Amino acid sequence: MAKEMEVLNALDVAKTQLYHFTAIVIAGMGFFTDAYDLFCISLVTKLLGRLYYYKEGSPDPGFLPSNVSAAVNGVAFCGTLTGQLFFGWLGDKMGRKRVYGLTLMVMVICSIASGLSFGKDAKAVMATLCFFRFWLGFGIGGDYPLSATIMSEYANKKTRGAFIAAVFAMQGFGILAGGMVAIIISAAFKAKYPALAYKDDPIGSTSPQADYVWRIIVMFGAIPALLTYYWRMKMPETARYTALVAKNAKQAAADMSKVLQVELEAEQEKIEVKGNDFGLFSKQFLRRHGLHLLGTTTTWFLLDIAFYSQNLFQKDIFTAIGWIPKAKEMSALDEVFRIARAQTLIALCSTVPGYWFTVAFIDRIGRFAIQLMGFFFMTVFMFALAIPYNHWTLKANRIGFVVMYSLTFFFANFGPNATTFVVPAEIFPARLRSTCHGISAAAGKAGAIVGAFGFQYAEKAIGVRNTLIILGVVNFLGMVFTFLVPESKGRSLEEMSGEAEEENGDAIELSQHTGHDIRTAPV
């Protein structure tokens, strides 16, 4: 049985070593790139509107039409959803390592291609950008199930949650880097090519050189991905895949002997026990893990509706409350600079700390408690912003609005944004782990698509206040569905998935502690 295998036990009880941190950096740089690529587009959409949709004589600068804006912001999420499903399945079929480098190369090539365009007119530029951002998202999608699965299968059971959360926390630095790169590039071009505000010089306010700014910002995402490619290729396949899925105990022991620097015995006879080989669409999977998969997919879906709509369109909210001046009162590059500065401030003060609070506490207070708490406070702060919305739009109260808005980000990241990523990598069998994580993550991206496309129209149709109320309800539903997700703190992957048990055709009951009560569910 898998439970008795020396190589898996050695991984579970291994002390935190250099290879753990190496794995965090290698997997984490993928997520750094993911976040940079997904969120940098929101920094330059206003600039794209000025460059390609300016109408002479208009009282306001050019802006992207609603359908184009929704496509530019949301097309990468469509690609990500597809990539999560495809690479999640492929990671279980071909192995984590073999697929890992492929996703990175897709990201590098498409990051660079996104900054290029076939032609100069608006339709050609937007079509090119959307095409390559779809495939960029496809590569990013593969990073979710593979990075989470690799980190969970390398980690020891005592600090596994912190290690997986640390990989995901690199997203925060990616968002921060996007803002900082945009600040530096826009400031440099502003200094070299100064321009007046749109109201003072409609044509001159958008210098022709500004076209290089968005391209450089978008293409910069290729650099961190390229730097980690070599190290990804040097990582050995995880022992859990090699032993439990590929059924090669000798190779698993050899790989982990090098990583752990101890002698491990190959125990081929222990992995040839029949049973526990049910498929994703079997009745056994439905009975044992059906509710778990429902829990991980619904919570991630609901979380991403709120999280991505907030992240992608915070620039519009800052403008609505007057924290960023109206577009006509700025030049094109000044607008990029101010949007980037606002988003960087939010990332620095709330997004990044929230991720690392999760890293610090996830193995102490558990996944369930953090996720429930995060959804609860996101609900509270969203209603606190929405109900007295007119109060927050007054000039004297704008700083209070920004503080409250930042707290919703903090509790998203010290909450479900991290835990929805961690848990699916822990509770499913090794042969389906990457697939189930990909399905859960794809449900999340479906939520992101709803957020990206839906917020765009909801904000115009029913106003910011009513949109915030809807997001508050979404967060509350996330809190409700959290009760379907089991607690995995301090337990081995084989114990959580049921692979530690030898099947005799009987249902196996596994007591699951959610953090405040004991619930028994089929595993």
XYZ file of C-alpha atoms in Angstrom:
523
model
C 0.000 0.000 0.000
C 1.139 3.569 -0.698
C 0.994 4.367 3.002
C 3.887 2.042 3.777
C 6.195 3.189 0.987
C 9.480 4.468 2.385
C 9.944 7.111 -0.318
C 6.526 8.711 0.379
C 7.023 8.558 4.139
C 10.443 10.174 3.693
C 8.850 13.082 1.795
C 6.092 13.469 4.411
C 8.477 13.736 7.368
C 11.422 15.463 5.637
C 12.748 18.551 7.370
C 12.505 21.798 5.423
C 15.529 21.798 3.128
C 17.049 23.767 0.268
C 15.161 21.735 -2.358
C 11.847 22.905 -0.862
C 12.827 26.548 -1.356
C 14.241 25.815 -4.810
C 10.904 24.259 -5.803
C 9.024 27.282 -4.409
C 11.163 29.690 -6.456
C 10.965 27.626 -9.675
C 7.189 27.119 -9.448
C 6.645 30.568 -7.947
C 8.338 32.419 -10.801
C 5.751 30.877 -13.095
C 3.028 32.415 -10.953
C 4.900 35.706 -10.810
C 4.761 35.730 -14.624
C 1.117 34.577 -14.656
C -0.019 37.468 -12.479
C 2.101 39.997 -14.353
C 0.700 38.901 -17.714
C -2.931 38.672 -16.584
C -3.079 42.015 -14.758
C -0.702 44.249 -16.757
C -3.384 44.625 -19.434
C -5.608 46.619 -17.057
C -2.803 49.193 -16.790
C -2.759 49.922 -20.509
C -6.391 49.575 -21.685
C -7.000 53.327 -21.245
C -3.864 54.034 -23.302
C -5.027 51.656 -26.052
C -8.305 53.581 -26.237
C -6.485 56.904 -26.625
C -4.130 55.548 -29.272
C -6.555 53.642 -31.475
C -10.051 54.995 -30.813
C -9.518 58.771 -30.697
C -12.197 60.799 -32.519
C -11.177 64.262 -33.578
C -13.187 66.982 -31.899
C -14.432 64.709 -29.085
C -14.649 66.361 -25.622
C -13.089 63.220 -24.105
C -10.038 61.134 -25.089
C -10.532 57.944 -27.058
C -11.639 54.874 -25.162
C -12.076 51.212 -26.022
C -15.661 50.296 -27.024
C -17.316 48.037 -24.433
C -17.063 44.925 -26.576
C -13.375 45.532 -27.386
C -12.540 46.346 -23.762
C -14.277 43.204 -22.539
C -12.441 41.122 -25.156
C -9.013 42.604 -24.371
C -9.516 42.122 -20.611
C -11.260 38.758 -20.775
C -9.731 36.803 -23.662
C -6.691 35.717 -21.624
C -9.060 34.204 -19.058
C -10.761 32.170 -21.806
C -7.331 30.835 -22.775
C -6.436 30.204 -19.138
C -9.605 28.170 -18.571
C -8.841 26.030 -21.629
C -5.220 25.588 -20.571
C -6.148 24.563 -17.029
C -8.379 21.768 -18.284
C -5.980 20.592 -21.007
C -2.682 20.756 -19.102
C -4.322 19.479 -15.912
C -5.383 16.341 -17.795
C -2.030 16.112 -19.591
C -0.114 16.410 -16.307
C -1.782 13.226 -15.069
C -1.283 11.417 -18.380
C 2.316 12.363 -19.239
C 3.769 13.434 -15.909
C 4.172 16.797 -14.211
C 7.719 17.553 -15.361
C 7.276 16.723 -19.061
C 4.423 19.198 -19.416
C 5.898 21.874 -17.114
C 8.461 23.276 -19.571
C 5.942 23.335 -22.419
C 3.598 25.709 -20.580
C 6.489 28.079 -19.860
C 7.596 28.260 -23.495
C 4.031 29.017 -24.611
C 3.987 31.900 -22.095
C 7.347 33.302 -23.259
C 6.481 33.216 -26.973
C 2.980 34.663 -26.521
C 4.130 37.411 -24.117
C 6.489 38.697 -26.798
C 3.953 38.215 -29.607
C 1.275 40.134 -27.632
C 3.375 43.282 -27.923
C 3.632 42.955 -31.705
C 0.834 43.523 -34.191
C -0.088 42.680 -37.758
C -0.689 46.197 -39.068
C -1.278 49.591 -37.439
C -5.034 50.172 -37.563
C -7.255 49.544 -34.549
C -8.830 46.306 -35.766
C -5.480 44.724 -36.673
C -3.835 45.692 -33.377
C -6.754 44.549 -31.205
C -7.216 41.293 -33.149
C -3.507 40.478 -32.816
C -3.464 41.386 -29.131
C -6.538 39.268 -28.389
C -5.248 36.296 -30.425
C -1.900 36.092 -28.656
C -3.348 36.876 -25.222
C -5.671 33.898 -25.641
C -2.684 31.595 -26.209
C -0.741 33.376 -23.477
C -3.634 32.519 -21.168
C -3.533 28.928 -22.457
C 0.068 28.602 -21.253
C -0.699 30.361 -17.968
C -3.575 27.928 -17.418
C -1.184 24.989 -17.373
C 0.843 26.577 -14.599
C -2.042 26.360 -12.095
C -2.542 22.579 -11.800
C 1.100 21.701 -12.485
C 2.706 24.135 -10.021
C 0.230 23.272 -7.266
C 0.554 19.520 -7.823
C 4.353 19.542 -8.036
C 4.673 21.598 -4.854
C 2.167 19.475 -2.925
C 3.919 16.258 -3.987
C 7.365 17.568 -3.038
C 6.358 19.051 0.327
C 6.296 17.489 3.789
C 2.908 17.227 5.455
C 3.765 19.614 8.303
C 4.447 22.677 6.131
C 2.810 21.637 2.855
C 0.132 24.334 2.999
C 2.696 27.094 3.504
C 4.825 25.835 0.606
C 1.907 25.674 -1.862
C 0.617 29.048 -0.634
C 4.122 30.535 -1.054
C 4.099 29.500 -4.731
C 0.724 31.185 -5.151
C 1.881 34.239 -3.166
C 4.313 35.035 -5.960
C 1.196 36.289 -7.763
C 1.264 39.275 -5.431
C 4.791 40.162 -6.493
C 3.750 39.720 -10.136
C 0.907 42.238 -9.713
C 3.315 44.567 -7.891
C 5.932 44.176 -10.628
C 3.352 45.003 -13.300
C 2.562 48.287 -11.583
C 6.220 49.138 -11.021
C 7.241 48.379 -14.619
C 4.346 50.539 -15.864
C 5.405 53.372 -13.525
C 9.032 53.240 -14.684
C 8.258 52.960 -18.410
C 5.560 55.660 -18.405
C 7.693 58.011 -16.279
C 10.681 57.557 -18.603
C 8.599 58.270 -21.713
C 6.878 61.217 -19.977
C 10.249 62.765 -19.237
C 11.489 62.209 -22.799
C 8.242 63.173 -24.572
C 6.342 65.666 -22.358
C 2.723 66.371 -23.298
C -0.128 68.582 -22.097
C -3.441 67.302 -20.719
C -6.118 66.330 -23.237
C -8.280 69.385 -22.479
C -5.334 71.677 -23.351
C -4.017 69.782 -26.383
C -6.326 66.958 -27.594
C -3.985 65.639 -30.300
C -0.626 66.332 -28.623
C -1.706 64.804 -25.281
C -1.125 61.341 -26.770
C 2.392 61.317 -28.208
C 3.072 58.792 -31.024
C 5.812 57.239 -28.866
C 3.172 56.177 -26.343
C 2.500 53.255 -28.677
C 5.800 51.748 -27.523
C 4.827 52.034 -23.852
C 2.030 49.447 -23.807
C 4.058 47.092 -25.996
C 7.088 47.180 -23.674
C 4.892 46.675 -20.581
C 3.124 43.663 -22.144
C 6.314 42.061 -23.513
C 8.279 42.414 -20.265
C 6.389 39.384 -18.887
C 8.525 37.069 -21.032
C 11.714 37.809 -19.066
C 11.003 36.123 -15.673
C 9.471 33.086 -17.439
C 12.534 32.674 -19.655
C 14.890 32.884 -16.673
C 13.314 29.865 -14.946
C 13.021 27.541 -17.953
C 16.398 25.830 -17.395
C 15.655 25.114 -13.726
C 12.231 23.679 -14.528
C 13.838 21.218 -16.900
C 16.318 20.111 -14.219
C 13.622 19.233 -11.656
C 13.074 15.470 -11.314
C 9.564 14.068 -11.704
C 7.687 13.935 -8.399
C 8.002 10.634 -6.530
C 4.250 10.385 -6.098
C 3.637 10.491 -9.835
C 6.500 8.089 -10.584
C 5.473 5.598 -7.881
C 1.683 5.822 -7.748
C 0.822 6.673 -11.373
C 3.773 5.497 -13.498
C 4.216 2.536 -11.084
C 8.026 2.794 -11.133
C 9.191 2.523 -7.528
C 12.862 2.158 -8.501
C 12.920 5.469 -10.378
C 10.972 7.237 -7.596
C 13.466 6.023 -4.971
C 16.454 7.026 -7.145
C 15.073 10.537 -7.823
C 14.188 11.243 -4.200
C 17.470 9.773 -2.897
C 19.237 12.563 -4.810
C 16.789 15.242 -3.685
C 16.644 14.199 -0.006
C 20.284 13.059 0.057
C 19.411 9.796 1.830
C 19.368 6.181 0.707
C 15.836 4.997 -0.106
C 14.766 1.466 -0.928
C 12.748 0.718 -4.087
C 9.560 -1.105 -3.026
C 7.949 -2.181 -6.282
C 5.768 -4.839 -4.654
C 3.979 -2.208 -2.560
C 2.578 -0.299 -5.520
C 1.262 -3.262 -7.438
C -1.727 -3.724 -5.148
C -4.903 -3.514 -7.225
C -7.739 -1.193 -6.289
C -8.154 2.556 -5.923
C -7.952 2.785 -9.719
C -11.372 4.290 -10.371
C -11.630 7.056 -12.978
C -12.891 10.613 -12.861
C -16.332 9.735 -14.268
C -16.899 6.656 -12.127
C -19.515 6.166 -9.419
C -16.715 5.542 -6.920
C -15.169 8.956 -7.621
C -18.574 10.589 -7.311
C -19.191 8.859 -3.983
C -15.763 9.513 -2.533
C -14.802 12.905 -3.983
C -17.903 14.301 -5.681
C -18.775 16.751 -2.903
C -15.119 17.718 -2.555
C -14.913 18.623 -6.252
C -18.203 20.514 -6.021
C -16.791 22.442 -3.058
C -13.477 23.332 -4.713
C -15.089 24.358 -8.016
C -17.932 26.475 -6.588
C -15.793 28.338 -4.052
C -13.117 29.125 -6.654
C -15.798 30.196 -9.174
C -17.467 32.582 -6.715
C -14.170 33.950 -5.404
C -12.878 34.819 -8.876
C -16.062 36.660 -9.874
C -15.378 39.113 -7.060
C -11.579 39.066 -7.102
C -10.977 39.613 -10.813
C -13.709 42.171 -11.324
C -12.207 44.180 -8.459
C -8.662 43.828 -9.763
C -9.275 44.524 -13.432
C -11.575 47.481 -12.932
C -10.216 49.168 -9.830
C -8.943 51.931 -12.136
C -12.584 52.729 -13.013
C -13.584 52.729 -9.349
C -10.695 55.051 -8.441
C -11.839 57.414 -11.196
C -15.467 57.186 -10.039
C -14.563 58.300 -6.508
C -12.160 60.958 -7.814
C -8.897 59.385 -6.624
C -7.613 59.519 -10.203
C -8.500 62.685 -12.201
C -10.833 62.513 -15.184
C -9.129 61.336 -18.370
C -9.327 64.705 -20.117
C -7.370 66.312 -17.259
C -4.311 64.119 -17.984
C -2.030 63.298 -20.857
C -2.031 59.660 -22.062
C 1.238 58.768 -20.317
C 0.255 60.616 -17.152
C -2.907 58.494 -17.029
C -0.880 55.254 -17.309
C 1.444 56.523 -14.567
C -1.382 57.399 -12.166
C -3.326 54.150 -12.731
C -0.129 52.124 -12.207
C 0.717 54.080 -9.058
C -2.752 53.488 -7.578
C -2.717 49.759 -8.353
C 0.842 49.392 -7.026
C -0.169 51.067 -3.776
C -3.111 48.673 -3.362
C -0.859 45.685 -4.138
C 1.847 46.826 -1.735
C -0.452 47.625 1.176
C -3.024 44.835 0.922
C -2.552 42.256 -1.835
C 1.041 41.176 -1.060
C 0.670 41.177 2.768
C -2.558 39.154 2.440
C -0.809 36.369 0.518
C 2.002 36.098 3.067
C -0.370 36.126 6.044
C -1.827 32.968 4.500
C 1.660 31.457 4.155
C 2.340 32.218 7.825
C -0.921 30.862 9.257
C -2.281 28.185 6.891
C -0.561 25.290 8.682
C -1.481 26.698 12.099
C -5.170 27.512 11.841
C -5.992 25.432 8.737
C -7.401 25.969 5.267
C -11.067 25.860 6.267
C -10.816 28.608 8.897
C -8.833 30.944 6.628
C -11.216 30.474 3.697
C -14.334 30.992 5.805
C -12.849 34.063 7.495
C -11.749 35.547 4.166
C -15.146 35.187 2.519
C -16.839 36.592 5.653
C -14.756 39.783 5.748
C -14.939 40.233 1.969
C -18.737 40.144 2.340
C -18.694 42.613 5.223
C -16.405 45.133 3.521
C -18.188 44.891 0.183
C -21.537 45.750 1.807
C -19.836 48.441 3.893
C -18.681 50.050 0.643
C -21.908 49.517 -1.304
C -24.691 50.490 1.100
C -23.371 53.987 2.000
C -21.735 54.377 -1.457
C -22.687 58.057 -1.849
C -20.941 58.760 1.466
C -17.667 57.337 0.119
C -17.791 59.434 -3.075
C -17.547 62.671 -1.081
C -14.059 64.140 -1.320
C -13.482 64.035 2.448
C -14.190 60.294 2.586
C -12.208 59.060 -0.417
C -9.242 57.862 1.606
C -11.650 55.826 3.769
C -13.049 54.228 0.611
C -9.564 53.242 -0.572
C -8.734 51.763 2.875
C -11.949 49.695 2.914
C -11.415 48.632 -0.695
C -7.855 47.562 0.192
C -9.151 45.457 3.081
C -11.340 43.445 0.711
C -8.152 42.610 -1.222
C -6.294 41.750 1.965
C -8.960 39.273 3.081
C -9.281 37.837 -0.426
C -5.605 36.917 -0.273
C -5.519 36.082 3.443
C -8.483 33.906 2.577
C -10.051 32.102 -0.376
C -7.781 33.387 -3.143
C -4.951 31.325 -1.618
C -6.871 28.415 -0.077
C -8.875 27.629 -3.234
C -5.500 27.080 -4.920
C -4.010 24.973 -2.106
C -6.782 22.511 -1.243
C -7.435 20.892 -4.669
C -3.744 19.943 -4.799
C -4.098 17.958 -1.568
C -7.397 16.073 -1.420
C -7.592 14.095 -4.687
C -5.768 10.855 -5.717
C -2.343 11.225 -7.407
C -3.542 9.916 -10.774
C -6.354 12.535 -10.830
C -4.736 15.306 -8.768
C -3.615 17.515 -11.636
C -6.884 16.956 -13.536
C -9.087 17.826 -10.534
C -6.986 20.882 -9.733
C -7.308 21.941 -13.378
C -11.102 21.520 -13.233
C -11.290 23.536 -10.002
C -9.040 26.256 -11.409
C -11.037 26.338 -14.671
C -14.203 26.917 -12.635
C -12.354 29.839 -11.067
C -11.469 31.249 -14.457
C -15.095 30.882 -15.514
C -15.803 33.152 -12.555
C -13.056 35.520 -13.708
C -14.674 35.660 -17.156
C -18.020 36.493 -15.533
C -16.230 39.183 -13.517
C -14.287 40.592 -16.482
C -17.209 40.674 -18.924
C -20.030 41.086 -16.415
C -18.579 43.952 -14.388
C -17.907 45.858 -17.620
C -21.628 45.911 -18.440
C -23.033 45.896 -14.895
C -21.111 49.033 -13.962
C -22.730 50.893 -16.875
C -26.177 49.304 -16.584
C -26.813 49.375 -12.825
C -23.990 51.553 -11.473
C -20.997 50.890 -9.217
C -23.076 50.751 -6.002
C -25.426 47.982 -7.166
C -22.501 46.085 -8.696
C -20.723 46.136 -5.328
C -23.886 44.783 -3.645
C -23.952 41.881 -6.128
C -20.279 41.141 -5.389
C -21.107 41.122 -1.658
C -23.805 38.476 -2.266
C -21.325 36.434 -4.333
C -18.843 36.496 -1.438
C -21.541 35.341 0.987
C -22.357 32.356 -1.253
C -18.643 31.510 -1.267
C -18.761 31.332 2.514
C -21.711 28.896 2.326
C -20.027 26.542 -0.184
C -16.828 26.481 1.887
C -18.583 23.935 4.137
C -18.212 21.334 1.357
C -14.405 21.560 1.434
C -12.516 19.209 3.814
C -9.661 20.267 6.092
C -6.289 18.843 4.996
C -3.952 20.410 7.563
C -1.218 18.093 8.848
C -2.333 15.004 6.914
C -0.513 13.095 4.196
C -1.735 13.305 0.614
C -2.389 9.559 0.571
C -4.471 9.798 3.744
C -6.567 12.636 2.313
C -7.144 10.953 -1.036
C -7.780 7.468 0.365
C -4.715 6.009 -1.399
C -3.331 4.976 1.991
C -6.135 2.438 2.283
C -6.305 -0.915 0.521
C -9.669 -1.308 -1.160
C -11.814 -4.375 -0.701
C -14.807 -2.939 -2.540
C -16.150 -1.397 0.669
C -16.676 2.306 1.195
C -14.001 3.821 3.404
C -14.992 6.521 5.822
C -12.554 9.314 6.564
C -13.249 11.726 9.386
C -12.666 15.276 8.237
C -12.073 18.039 10.692
C -13.231 21.347 9.268
C -11.773 23.499 11.980
C -14.857 23.796 14.194
C -16.680 20.510 13.848
C -16.164 16.922 12.751
C -17.885 15.851 9.540
C -17.597 12.337 8.145
C -17.676 12.158 4.365
C -16.960 9.443 1.819
C -13.439 9.603 0.446
